[in-house]
């Protein structure tokens, strides 16, 4: 949730792109660091990445919220990369641009893994049962639909579509 709040703050700090404010750079760094932390967490790094046999250990709420945050991280890394590519081509700028490109690709890979999990999670609901059509808490027994989880998942899908990641 911190990433989502700070992404709004980042957007509110939008300047004319001719000068960079220290505050906006610090907010960007915080967002990207938080997204990197999501990717390095035990759930994302060791369970989600390994696929279906490990899905039963995950909580849908954590993955849906994380995916929503990663969508913002991807957008911001891409925006900053494009902005830095337009600056003078000194070695420091090129290095920063390469680092942002690598970070965005890492976030995209983790977002794909999250989408596979969410698809699996939806399939766990019993047809015509209470949880069908939405996302529950997680695991193999889905007896509920959680609007917060479903909302984060839909928000992430819309964001990923808007920045042409993973979806046409």
PDB file of N, CA, C and O in Angstrom, residues 20-50:
ATOM      1  N   UNK A  20      15.137  18.267 -12.446  1.00  0.00           N
ATOM      2  CA  UNK A  20      14.726  17.172 -11.578  1.00  0.00           C
ATOM      3  C   UNK A  20      14.795  17.642 -10.143  1.00  0.00           C
ATOM      4  O   UNK A  20      15.786  18.184  -9.706  1.00  0.00           O
ATOM      5  N   UNK A  21      13.731  17.412  -9.424  1.00  0.00           N
ATOM      6  CA  UNK A  21      13.746  17.781  -8.022  1.00  0.00           C
ATOM      7  C   UNK A  21      14.328  16.636  -7.202  1.00  0.00           C
ATOM      8  O   UNK A  21      14.138  15.461  -7.520  1.00  0.00           O
ATOM      9  N   UNK A  22      15.036  16.994  -6.183  1.00  0.00           N
ATOM     10  CA  UNK A  22      15.611  15.998  -5.292  1.00  0.00           C
ATOM     11  C   UNK A  22      14.514  15.164  -4.660  1.00  0.00           C
ATOM     12  O   UNK A  22      14.637  13.938  -4.541  1.00  0.00           O
ATOM     13  N   UNK A  23      13.424  15.795  -4.290  1.00  0.00           N
ATOM     14  CA  UNK A  23      12.321  15.085  -3.657  1.00  0.00           C
ATOM     15  C   UNK A  23      11.745  14.019  -4.589  1.00  0.00           C
ATOM     16  O   UNK A  23      11.500  12.880  -4.174  1.00  0.00           O
ATOM     17  N   UNK A  24      11.534  14.354  -5.849  1.00  0.00           N
ATOM     18  CA  UNK A  24      10.967  13.385  -6.787  1.00  0.00           C
ATOM     19  C   UNK A  24      11.919  12.197  -6.973  1.00  0.00           C
ATOM     20  O   UNK A  24      11.475  11.052  -7.035  1.00  0.00           O
ATOM     21  N   UNK A  25      13.220  12.461  -7.015  1.00  0.00           N
ATOM     22  CA  UNK A  25      14.191  11.372  -7.127  1.00  0.00           C
ATOM     23  C   UNK A  25      14.137  10.470  -5.901  1.00  0.00           C
ATOM     24  O   UNK A  25      14.220   9.252  -6.015  1.00  0.00           O
ATOM     25  N   UNK A  26      13.991  11.067  -4.735  1.00  0.00           N
ATOM     26  CA  UNK A  26      13.926  10.280  -3.500  1.00  0.00           C
ATOM     27  C   UNK A  26      12.651   9.442  -3.450  1.00  0.00           C
ATOM     28  O   UNK A  26      12.684   8.283  -3.020  1.00  0.00           O
ATOM     29  N   UNK A  27      11.545  10.006  -3.903  1.00  0.00           N
ATOM     30  CA  UNK A  27      10.279   9.264  -3.930  1.00  0.00           C
ATOM     31  C   UNK A  27      10.392   8.109  -4.924  1.00  0.00           C
ATOM     32  O   UNK A  27       9.972   6.985  -4.631  1.00  0.00           O
ATOM     33  N   UNK A  28      10.966   8.364  -6.093  1.00  0.00           N
ATOM     34  CA  UNK A  28      11.167   7.305  -7.091  1.00  0.00           C
ATOM     35  C   UNK A  28      12.028   6.190  -6.508  1.00  0.00           C
ATOM     36  O   UNK A  28      11.688   5.009  -6.617  1.00  0.00           O
ATOM     37  N   UNK A  29      13.112   6.548  -5.862  1.00  0.00           N
ATOM     38  CA  UNK A  29      14.008   5.549  -5.270  1.00  0.00           C
ATOM     39  C   UNK A  29      13.264   4.721  -4.222  1.00  0.00           C
ATOM     40  O   UNK A  29      13.396   3.498  -4.184  1.00  0.00           O
ATOM     41  N   UNK A  30      12.464   5.377  -3.396  1.00  0.00           N
ATOM     42  CA  UNK A  30      11.700   4.674  -2.368  1.00  0.00           C
ATOM     43  C   UNK A  30      10.742   3.668  -3.013  1.00  0.00           C
ATOM     44  O   UNK A  30      10.669   2.506  -2.581  1.00  0.00           O
ATOM     45  N   UNK A  31      10.028   4.088  -4.036  1.00  0.00           N
ATOM     46  CA  UNK A  31       9.069   3.211  -4.719  1.00  0.00           C
ATOM     47  C   UNK A  31       9.783   2.004  -5.319  1.00  0.00           C
ATOM     48  O   UNK A  31       9.357   0.859  -5.138  1.00  0.00           O
ATOM     49  N   UNK A  32      10.870   2.261  -6.029  1.00  0.00           N
ATOM     50  CA  UNK A  32      11.587   1.167  -6.684  1.00  0.00           C
ATOM     51  C   UNK A  32      12.229   0.232  -5.658  1.00  0.00           C
ATOM     52  O   UNK A  32      12.245  -0.990  -5.852  1.00  0.00           O
ATOM     53  N   UNK A  33      12.725   0.782  -4.561  1.00  0.00           N
ATOM     54  CA  UNK A  33      13.277  -0.052  -3.486  1.00  0.00           C
ATOM     55  C   UNK A  33      12.195  -0.928  -2.854  1.00  0.00           C
ATOM     56  O   UNK A  33      12.426  -2.102  -2.551  1.00  0.00           O
ATOM     57  N   UNK A  34      11.018  -0.346  -2.636  1.00  0.00           N
ATOM     58  CA  UNK A  34       9.911  -1.123  -2.058  1.00  0.00           C
ATOM     59  C   UNK A  34       9.485  -2.252  -3.012  1.00  0.00           C
ATOM     60  O   UNK A  34       9.245  -3.378  -2.575  1.00  0.00           O
ATOM     61  N   UNK A  35       9.418  -1.961  -4.294  1.00  0.00           N
ATOM     62  CA  UNK A  35       9.060  -2.992  -5.273  1.00  0.00           C
ATOM     63  C   UNK A  35      10.123  -4.091  -5.320  1.00  0.00           C
ATOM     64  O   UNK A  35       9.796  -5.280  -5.408  1.00  0.00           O
ATOM     65  N   UNK A  36      11.377  -3.690  -5.238  1.00  0.00           N
ATOM     66  CA  UNK A  36      12.464  -4.669  -5.198  1.00  0.00           C
ATOM     67  C   UNK A  36      12.322  -5.544  -3.944  1.00  0.00           C
ATOM     68  O   UNK A  36      12.530  -6.765  -4.002  1.00  0.00           O
ATOM     69  N   UNK A  37      11.940  -4.935  -2.838  1.00  0.00           N
ATOM     70  CA  UNK A  37      11.709  -5.685  -1.605  1.00  0.00           C
ATOM     71  C   UNK A  37      10.596  -6.708  -1.751  1.00  0.00           C
ATOM     72  O   UNK A  37      10.681  -7.819  -1.200  1.00  0.00           O
ATOM     73  N   UNK A  38       9.544  -6.352  -2.480  1.00  0.00           N
ATOM     74  CA  UNK A  38       8.462  -7.304  -2.743  1.00  0.00           C
ATOM     75  C   UNK A  38       9.015  -8.512  -3.494  1.00  0.00           C
ATOM     76  O   UNK A  38       8.776  -9.659  -3.124  1.00  0.00           O
ATOM     77  N   UNK A  39       9.785  -8.236  -4.538  1.00  0.00           N
ATOM     78  CA  UNK A  39      10.351  -9.316  -5.360  1.00  0.00           C
ATOM     79  C   UNK A  39      11.323 -10.198  -4.583  1.00  0.00           C
ATOM     80  O   UNK A  39      11.475 -11.375  -4.886  1.00  0.00           O
ATOM     81  N   UNK A  40      11.974  -9.627  -3.588  1.00  0.00           N
ATOM     82  CA  UNK A  40      12.955 -10.375  -2.798  1.00  0.00           C
ATOM     83  C   UNK A  40      12.341 -11.057  -1.576  1.00  0.00           C
ATOM     84  O   UNK A  40      13.033 -11.782  -0.859  1.00  0.00           O
ATOM     85  N   UNK A  41      11.057 -10.828  -1.321  1.00  0.00           N
ATOM     86  CA  UNK A  41      10.415 -11.448  -0.154  1.00  0.00           C
ATOM     87  C   UNK A  41      10.348 -12.963  -0.341  1.00  0.00           C
ATOM     88  O   UNK A  41      10.410 -13.478  -1.457  1.00  0.00           O
ATOM     89  N   UNK A  42      10.225 -13.664   0.757  1.00  0.00           N
ATOM     90  CA  UNK A  42      10.192 -15.129   0.721  1.00  0.00           C
ATOM     91  C   UNK A  42       9.074 -15.642  -0.182  1.00  0.00           C
ATOM     92  O   UNK A  42       9.280 -16.539  -1.003  1.00  0.00           O
ATOM     93  N   UNK A  43       7.904 -15.062  -0.046  1.00  0.00           N
ATOM     94  CA  UNK A  43       6.765 -15.522  -0.844  1.00  0.00           C
ATOM     95  C   UNK A  43       7.016 -15.352  -2.332  1.00  0.00           C
ATOM     96  O   UNK A  43       6.734 -16.247  -3.124  1.00  0.00           O
ATOM     97  N   UNK A  44       7.525 -14.185  -2.709  1.00  0.00           N
ATOM     98  CA  UNK A  44       7.710 -13.895  -4.133  1.00  0.00           C
ATOM     99  C   UNK A  44       8.955 -14.574  -4.694  1.00  0.00           C
ATOM    100  O   UNK A  44       8.929 -15.077  -5.806  1.00  0.00           O
ATOM    101  N   UNK A  45      10.033 -14.577  -3.961  1.00  0.00           N
ATOM    102  CA  UNK A  45      11.301 -15.082  -4.486  1.00  0.00           C
ATOM    103  C   UNK A  45      11.377 -16.607  -4.453  1.00  0.00           C
ATOM    104  O   UNK A  45      11.918 -17.218  -5.373  1.00  0.00           O
ATOM    105  N   UNK A  46      10.854 -17.226  -3.387  1.00  0.00           N
ATOM    106  CA  UNK A  46      11.067 -18.656  -3.219  1.00  0.00           C
ATOM    107  C   UNK A  46       9.835 -19.513  -3.465  1.00  0.00           C
ATOM    108  O   UNK A  46       9.968 -20.698  -3.726  1.00  0.00           O
ATOM    109  N   UNK A  47       8.638 -18.953  -3.352  1.00  0.00           N
ATOM    110  CA  UNK A  47       7.444 -19.771  -3.536  1.00  0.00           C
ATOM    111  C   UNK A  47       6.736 -19.459  -4.852  1.00  0.00           C
ATOM    112  O   UNK A  47       6.476 -20.356  -5.639  1.00  0.00           O
ATOM    113  N   UNK A  48       6.472 -18.202  -5.093  1.00  0.00           N
ATOM    114  CA  UNK A  48       5.754 -17.816  -6.306  1.00  0.00           C
ATOM    115  C   UNK A  48       6.553 -18.195  -7.551  1.00  0.00           C
ATOM    116  O   UNK A  48       6.007 -18.714  -8.520  1.00  0.00           O
ATOM    117  N   UNK A  49       7.830 -17.976  -7.514  1.00  0.00           N
ATOM    118  CA  UNK A  49       8.705 -18.246  -8.656  1.00  0.00           C
ATOM    119  C   UNK A  49       8.756 -19.735  -8.997  1.00  0.00           C
ATOM    120  O   UNK A  49       8.958 -20.103 -10.148  1.00  0.00           O
ATOM    121  N   UNK A  50       8.557 -20.594  -8.014  1.00  0.00           N
ATOM    122  CA  UNK A  50       8.682 -22.042  -8.230  1.00  0.00           C
ATOM    123  C   UNK A  50       7.444 -22.678  -8.850  1.00  0.00           C
ATOM    124  O   UNK A  50       7.465 -23.845  -9.220  1.00  0.00           O
TER     125      UNK A  50
END
